[in-house]
Structures are given as structure tokens and as C-alpha cells.
Amino acid sequence: MRLFGARSLQFRSAVGAAAFGLLATGLLPAPAAGASGGDGGVGGVQIRRTAYGVPHIVARDFGSLGYGYGYAFAQDNVCELADTVLTLRGERSRYFGAQGEPAGGGDGPGEELPYNLASDTYYKAQREAGTVRKLLARKAPLGPVDELRRMVAGYAEGYNRYLRDTGVDWIPDSRCKGRPWVRPVTAEDLWHLVYDVNAASGAAPYAAAIGDAKPPGAAGARPKALHEPETRPASNGWALGREVLRPGAGNAMVLANPHLPWVGNSRFYQVQLTIPGTLDVAGASLQGTPMVEIGHNRTLAWTHTASNAQHGSLYRLKLAPDDPTSHVVDGKRERMTRTTVEVVVKGEDGRARTERRTVYGTRFGAVLNFGWTSTHAYALRDANESNLRSMNTWLAMGTSRDLDGLRAAHDTSQGIPWTYTLAADSSGDTYFTDASAVPHLTDEQLERCAVPGGDEAPEALDGSRTDCAWGSDPDALVPGIHGPSRQPELSRGDFVANSNNGPQYTNPSAPLTGIPSVYDVNPRLGPRAQLGLRMIEERGTGADGLGAPGFTLRTLRESMLGNRVLSAETGRADILALCRAHPRLEATDGKVVDVRKACAALGRWDGRADADSSGAALWISFYGRLAERGPSQSWHKVPYDPQEPLTTPRGIKGEDPHVRRALADTVQEFAAEGLPADAALGAVQKWAGVPLPGCDGSEGCFNVLEGSADSGTGTPRGGTFGTSFLMAVTLTDDGPRASTLLTYGQSADEASPHYTDQTRLFSRGRWVSERFTEAEILGDPQLEVTTLER
């Protein structure tokens, strides 16, 4: 097996550091005589890996930078990108048959529809319609800037170079070694990937529902339920300004804590991208995308959390009485568009057959596969339906020096697809905004056009009236969305924070009001958001036990991985009072359960969701079961009060029958599973055998983690959801200092040393010191340097 091509070199440890000491001034060898030093010229690129396999890629131009990035990513995750591209080409059925499930599992449709075939239909139709090609034909800012076009082309070349150098039959990851579906990728494949990422809070989760839509009477048509994604993107994000930092701790800080699946196509990859004098940005990218999306440069840092806004709209269509593929708008008939594609399907006998399938569209978006009767159908319109601008925004953010530059990046490209942005610069200021693509719907429209849902269908908007369609703002780059002047924003010298709550309580000292409802679907704070704001407040007073008031990089790290559980802080005393007074409780099945050992375990529990916390598993299981038993208003001692949004609800009614049965049922379940009442949390949630901390945000965990005892193993691999890329960075007068952690490691290959190396750190609450400057990178004792020539 050839590890590298004939023109690549690898250096290691101190030898590499010495050999590349001149990088501080030249960084890369000068171009050969006659070669261009700009984009498009033949040039070298260096991949410098520090501890835990983090690549720092240095190149002279954007094409070469992409080339190095694509090669480095392939070294760690060749199977991941190959599998994602297979999906985006609509070819899963060709190799795996019509059945299947979404990447990473989740709430797959089971036997209700052939997932691979439905998904392939959606993505084939997207290619047939030329959606991405048309967007690529647009000039910036509506289309990608030239630098990114070259970078994406280089990324594809670098990935393909790895395949060529290694050989598909010699890929070290057994999941795709020698597989016929592992093939070279194109730049267009990668732009399809970017487009799909942008649709992650809109159409993409419903790809199969769109690809399986059939009018009544068609072969295979039958009523179906709407499958909403079981887990949606989530996150915690803080930007801390000069007013809440301890003296000497820097000018500002940012905490990034995105929550995403650990399996599938939503994994992060940590990287530093450098073009001397042009770009120097470090952080993380969603796999296969070419630019850092959460990160920092020398003077600016930012993170994102999933926005609470709507990024798509569901419309109920009124169908023509004589044709279920025509709908009526303002009394006039409109025929649905049809995109017919051919999908190759591997049969159970191994033979291939071709199926012709159709995707139906309307002015209100693509038609879905549920609720399509002779009178009504449902369509989904995505606010990111024309968004290939996102990487423009992230590139401009990466080259910005301050918050003014970041705002200009947002306003110019308007490419942030579905997240809030929280940022700080070295002046000590912080900033929050929802600059995502949000449908232009007024509060009056949302009320007037609402079609109530029921057992058969969810709530939707009335698609029979043009006055229920999206409007536009004059400052919006594309029709149908709100422009920058409408977007919620807040600038502060103390902090801005978000945990997927609406914008209103970004900083409780300065509540944002007058926000259109489409930006704030559910303004109520959840327990995770409440805990986050409490943590910031207590750090300001020193009441959290972490030392003198004010944030330092150390106390920021300790706050993040302190694994506090708000539901226990506000309710455990009530449950202890219950079980001590009533050591035997009746379970749902009528059996009387002895809860004394469980009571003792909860009494000894440290109240944290650390991997080795004994009693945490019992509490988490109990509280989750309790939350399913009925409205929380009935069993909370103090119910939710909109006048006290940060501190209610709280407490648990020990006398409530739901509460008593939930505790008895939990103890009963633990006994049935052979688990002791004081089982450590890490005994029931692991990643490839590594115990994991954290719990669900609805239980009041800031460090969100949902896993099982066998996640990270098996075929298909058991999934986990939650904390993925962690970044705590302080901006000082001398540059940034950062600690990071990629909880599942750089590689998805179980045989890689970087599959669980950082998971083991996560289990113990430890971080990685980021290497950002030349001196830090070259001084890393684990430095490995690879030089590639294009």
C-alpha cells in the first residue's frame, strides 16, 4: 500500500519541527520557475498534524488549501464522505437495495416505506432539476465566491488523490475497503453536500417523505404518518465580554458546545486553515464542507446554536376535485410540477432493476407523502431552497478582524442557514444575532393562515391563498426571507448566551422584545437554558464554588464540563423526602416496590452527571420517565410562571401519584436489567466501551449526551447524540488561547488511534490545548508533517 504519492514527504516530531523552522518566514517553498504563485498555479501544501491528529493545513492559494484539506479528511474519514456522496447521488438502492434507514439511525420509517429508494428519488430529482448547478451559475454573493470555487475543486482533487495513492482495495477502514461504491468525487458532489447541510433544518430531514410522495390511486400510495426528526441540531453557546472576565484573563471569551449525532453525516472535523497573509482560522467544519464554521482567528471568535426560528413552512394544499395532482390557489387551478427520475435498485436476488419515480412540486414547495387524499395534500417550503451562499459567509467571517467585519459578512452574503451566531472580538465586546434564513411571515399571517392540526395531520398554513405565501424585505438578497434589518441582534459588554431558546433572554438584563413570532417559535426557556444562565450568574458572584468571581479559561472549561443537573438541584430533596417517608411504593403494574436502596443511592449521589457518578443513572431514568407521565404543571411544586421565566418550574410534588409510580417503575426496571440502584452513569452510556458523562437537556443537563451502553459499536453502529466539538477560547492582546475537544475523535474508523482518543479525555473531563501559532504547532512533540504537490 502506498501511504503517500511519489512527490509527498512525511517528517516527524522534532526532526519535522527543525526541518520546517523556516516556515515562520516563508511557510512554503517558492513556486518553481514559470509556475503561478496565485490560485490555479501548481503549488505545494503542507498538512501538519499535532496531538490527537488535528491537521493544520498551510498553502499558498485557495485551490491548494482545499487540496490539502480534502486529502487530510480522506486520511481520517474516507468512508464517511464516500457514503455521503453515495446518498447525494441517489445511488444507495443500487448497492444496498430499496430498504435502509437514515444515516445515523434516528427515527427511520421502518417498514412503512423503502427508505433508500425514497431518498434516492429525492436526490436524483434534485440533480435532474439542476438545482445546485443553477445556483453555481450565479455570481457572488448569490453564488459562491471564486476563492471557494477553487477551494472546493481542490478539496475534491485532494480526496481523489488519497483514493488514488491508497487504492480502494487498501483503504484501512473495513467499512468501505474494496467497496464498489467508493469512487472519486467531483466539485459538484461537494456543492450538493453544502446545499444539503443548508437544508438540515428544512427539507433534508424529509428527503424520504418527498421522494415517496404519491397521489391517491397510484401504485404503492397509502396514508402515512409524518415522521419528524427524532433529534434536531442543538447547542450551547456563550460569548463573554470584558465585564465578566477576571482581570488578566483576556479581553473576551467564547464557548462553543454544539450538540449533533455522533454517527452519520453531521460529524465535525477539527482543522486549522492557513494562507499566509490571507487566512488563518481554526475550529471545526461539518464533514465534507470546506470552511471552518465554528472557530476563531487571531482577534475574533464565534460559535453557533440551532435557531429557534422556523426555517421552513408546511402548507396544506386544496386539490382540484377531478385531479389530485392539481391544486387550487385563489380559486385558480395550478398543476403540480413533476420531476421523473430513474433509480437503479438492487433486488433481493442481487440483480439490478430500474424504477421510474416522480417528485411533485408546487409554489409552496415539494409535496410530502402523508395526508395526500383526493381533497388535500401537504407541501414543505424550505427557506434555504436557494442557499449556496453559506460558505461565502463563513469565509468572510474567518477573515474578519472584529465584530463589525462579522456583521458585514452576514449582511453581504446572508448565507447562515439555520443557526444563531454568538461572537466576541479582542476589544471585549460580544454580539448575538439570528442571521439565518427565516420565512417572511408576519404574526398576522401566522394567525390568519393557520390550519389546525389533528390526529391525521399537523398544523399547517393555508396553501389555497396567495396572501398566505411568504413576503419579502427590500434588503433580502433572495425573495421570501427576512432581511438583515429585521433580524434580532444584541451587543453587550458582559455576555450573550443561548441554548436553543428564543432570542428574548439572550441576556436577561436586556430582554429582546417585539420579535416576530416566526423567529421565536417557543419563547419559554427550557431547563438547559435556565442552567446555562444560572452558571453565568453564579460565576459572576463566585457562588459556583470555582473560586474568585469572573471567568478565566480554566473556570470556563470547568463550568462547561461540571456536569450539573438542574432537575436534581431543584427537585432531588423532594424525592428524598418522598422515599424516606415511603420506603415502599406501588408501581404501575400494581406491585409494591422496595425503594430504600434507591433512596440511599440518590442521597449519596454527588448531583452531577459525571461518567463515574453513582446514582446519576437512576435519577436520569426516573426524571425522564416522570416527564412522560403527564403535563409537568401537574407534578411540579412551582409550575411555570411567565413572570419568572428563569426559575420556574421547580420542585417535585412527592404526593403526586405520577411521581410515586415513576420512582417505583424506575427501581423495578433497574432490577429487571440487573443494574444496581447506584450504577455509575458510565455503565449505561458508553462510546465504544468508553464511559460517557452528560444527560438529556430536558433533564437539565448543560453537557447534553444521549447514548446507550453499546453506542459506537455494531453494524450499523449504535448512535449517540450530544456534545461533539468543544471550544473554549480567550482573546488576549497577545492572540488567542484555546482549549478544544472533539468528543468522538478525528476519525470514524474504529481501527484509527483517533477513534476514541478524545472520547477518553471527555470521559475524564479533560481538554486539549489548541496549537494555533507557528511556535505552538512546531513545538508539538507529536508533530507530523506531510508535503503534497498538486
Tab-separated table of C-alpha atoms in Angstrom, residues 263-410:
chain	number	residue	atom	x	y	z
A	263	VAL	CA	-22.890	8.753	13.737
A	264	GLY	CA	-23.746	9.785	10.190
A	265	ASN	CA	-23.081	12.851	8.098
A	266	SER	CA	-23.296	15.508	10.841
A	267	ARG	CA	-19.940	14.869	12.479
A	268	PHE	CA	-17.449	17.681	12.967
A	269	TYR	CA	-13.808	17.637	11.901
A	270	GLN	CA	-11.237	19.886	13.589
A	271	VAL	CA	-8.805	21.818	11.408
A	272	GLN	CA	-6.709	24.958	11.010
A	273	LEU	CA	-6.649	26.570	7.563
A	274	THR	CA	-3.868	28.989	6.670
A	275	ILE	CA	-2.925	31.019	3.619
A	276	PRO	CA	-0.184	33.360	4.837
A	277	GLY	CA	-1.367	36.948	4.792
A	278	THR	CA	-4.875	35.979	3.691
A	279	LEU	CA	-6.499	33.475	6.025
A	280	ASP	CA	-5.656	31.899	9.377
A	281	VAL	CA	-8.662	30.304	11.054
A	282	ALA	CA	-9.001	27.338	13.417
A	283	GLY	CA	-12.021	25.401	14.594
A	284	ALA	CA	-14.324	22.768	13.169
A	285	SER	CA	-16.225	22.007	9.971
A	286	LEU	CA	-19.104	19.691	9.335
A	287	GLN	CA	-17.580	16.790	7.447
A	288	GLY	CA	-17.076	17.380	3.765
A	289	THR	CA	-17.573	21.142	3.928
A	290	PRO	CA	-14.551	23.257	3.003
A	291	MET	CA	-14.583	26.046	5.588
A	292	VAL	CA	-14.402	26.393	9.378
A	293	GLU	CA	-17.943	27.001	10.635
A	294	ILE	CA	-17.273	27.272	14.379
A	295	GLY	CA	-13.938	28.727	15.365
A	296	HIS	CA	-11.657	31.706	15.732
A	297	ASN	CA	-8.850	33.658	14.143
A	298	ARG	CA	-6.403	35.907	15.950
A	299	THR	CA	-8.889	38.599	17.028
A	300	LEU	CA	-12.380	37.161	16.552
A	301	ALA	CA	-14.160	34.034	17.825
A	302	TRP	CA	-17.669	32.742	17.203
A	303	THR	CA	-19.986	29.812	17.646
A	304	HIS	CA	-23.474	28.818	16.525
A	305	THR	CA	-26.526	27.271	18.129
A	306	ALA	CA	-29.565	25.922	16.312
A	307	SER	CA	-32.022	28.775	15.885
A	308	ASN	CA	-35.471	28.550	17.421
A	309	ALA	CA	-36.912	30.197	14.307
A	310	GLN	CA	-38.885	28.494	11.581
A	311	HIS	CA	-36.733	27.667	8.563
A	312	GLY	CA	-39.478	26.087	6.545
A	313	SER	CA	-43.254	26.188	6.274
A	314	LEU	CA	-45.736	23.363	5.922
A	315	TYR	CA	-48.680	24.226	3.656
A	316	ARG	CA	-51.944	22.353	3.235
A	317	LEU	CA	-52.995	22.348	-0.403
A	318	LYS	CA	-56.579	22.322	-1.616
A	319	LEU	CA	-56.734	19.899	-4.551
A	320	ALA	CA	-58.794	20.191	-7.715
A	321	PRO	CA	-61.854	17.940	-7.430
A	322	ASP	CA	-61.049	15.966	-10.564
A	323	ASP	CA	-57.245	15.775	-10.304
A	324	PRO	CA	-55.197	15.069	-7.132
A	325	THR	CA	-52.073	16.386	-8.894
A	326	SER	CA	-53.528	19.867	-9.330
A	327	HIS	CA	-54.195	22.307	-6.532
A	328	VAL	CA	-56.274	25.450	-6.268
A	329	VAL	CA	-54.908	28.875	-5.309
A	330	ASP	CA	-57.308	31.836	-5.095
A	331	GLY	CA	-59.840	29.736	-6.985
A	332	LYS	CA	-57.485	29.036	-9.894
A	333	ARG	CA	-56.144	25.608	-10.753
A	334	GLU	CA	-52.364	25.030	-10.748
A	335	ARG	CA	-50.880	21.757	-11.916
A	336	MET	CA	-48.108	20.335	-9.758
A	337	THR	CA	-44.690	20.155	-11.342
A	338	ARG	CA	-43.280	16.688	-11.932
A	339	THR	CA	-39.656	15.602	-11.948
A	340	THR	CA	-39.360	11.996	-13.075
A	341	VAL	CA	-36.152	10.060	-12.483
A	342	GLU	CA	-34.834	6.556	-12.914
A	343	VAL	CA	-33.443	4.812	-9.837
A	344	VAL	CA	-31.405	1.632	-10.087
A	345	VAL	CA	-32.365	-0.855	-7.361
A	346	LYS	CA	-30.540	-3.985	-6.272
A	347	GLY	CA	-33.085	-6.737	-5.762
A	348	GLU	CA	-33.042	-9.479	-3.156
A	349	ASP	CA	-31.648	-11.786	-5.834
A	350	GLY	CA	-28.739	-9.402	-6.412
A	351	ARG	CA	-29.973	-8.323	-9.827
A	352	ALA	CA	-30.457	-4.674	-10.689
A	353	ARG	CA	-33.738	-3.222	-11.916
A	354	THR	CA	-34.670	0.318	-12.824
A	355	GLU	CA	-37.671	2.104	-11.352
A	356	ARG	CA	-39.200	5.305	-12.685
A	357	ARG	CA	-40.312	7.595	-9.889
A	358	THR	CA	-41.700	11.113	-9.661
A	359	VAL	CA	-41.256	14.010	-7.255
A	360	TYR	CA	-44.123	16.507	-7.149
A	361	GLY	CA	-43.675	20.228	-6.532
A	362	THR	CA	-45.748	23.356	-6.063
A	363	ARG	CA	-45.218	27.067	-5.491
A	364	PHE	CA	-45.368	26.154	-1.787
A	365	GLY	CA	-42.594	23.579	-2.029
A	366	ALA	CA	-42.297	19.838	-2.512
A	367	VAL	CA	-45.272	17.577	-1.814
A	368	LEU	CA	-44.878	15.150	1.095
A	369	ASN	CA	-46.001	11.550	1.368
A	370	PHE	CA	-48.521	11.941	4.187
A	371	GLY	CA	-52.092	13.196	4.133
A	372	TRP	CA	-52.369	13.124	0.341
A	373	THR	CA	-56.041	12.435	-0.278
A	374	SER	CA	-58.424	13.322	-3.056
A	375	THR	CA	-59.071	16.691	-1.397
A	376	HIS	CA	-55.823	17.784	0.268
A	377	ALA	CA	-52.065	17.362	0.142
A	378	TYR	CA	-49.167	18.875	2.105
A	379	ALA	CA	-46.098	20.691	0.810
A	380	LEU	CA	-42.930	21.885	2.531
A	381	ARG	CA	-41.119	25.062	1.505
A	382	ASP	CA	-37.538	25.491	2.739
A	383	ALA	CA	-36.158	28.966	3.409
A	384	ASN	CA	-32.763	27.673	2.236
A	385	GLU	CA	-34.091	26.445	-1.104
A	386	SER	CA	-31.733	28.835	-2.932
A	387	ASN	CA	-28.901	28.947	-0.407
A	388	LEU	CA	-25.459	28.029	-1.695
A	389	ARG	CA	-24.104	31.195	-0.069
A	390	SER	CA	-23.271	29.782	3.355
A	391	MET	CA	-19.585	29.160	2.702
A	392	ASN	CA	-19.231	32.755	1.440
A	393	THR	CA	-20.375	33.899	4.865
A	394	TRP	CA	-18.069	31.594	6.812
A	395	LEU	CA	-15.070	32.506	4.679
A	396	ALA	CA	-15.754	36.207	5.238
A	397	MET	CA	-16.196	35.579	8.970
A	398	GLY	CA	-12.884	33.721	9.076
A	399	THR	CA	-11.064	36.685	7.548
A	400	SER	CA	-12.868	39.306	9.656
A	401	ARG	CA	-10.882	41.113	12.336
A	402	ASP	CA	-13.750	42.231	14.553
A	403	LEU	CA	-17.499	42.164	15.129
A	404	ASP	CA	-18.094	44.869	12.523
A	405	GLY	CA	-16.473	42.598	9.950
A	406	LEU	CA	-18.598	39.664	11.100
A	407	ARG	CA	-21.799	41.714	10.738
A	408	ALA	CA	-20.720	42.777	7.259
A	409	ALA	CA	-20.069	39.119	6.356
A	410	HIS	CA	-23.608	38.236	7.428
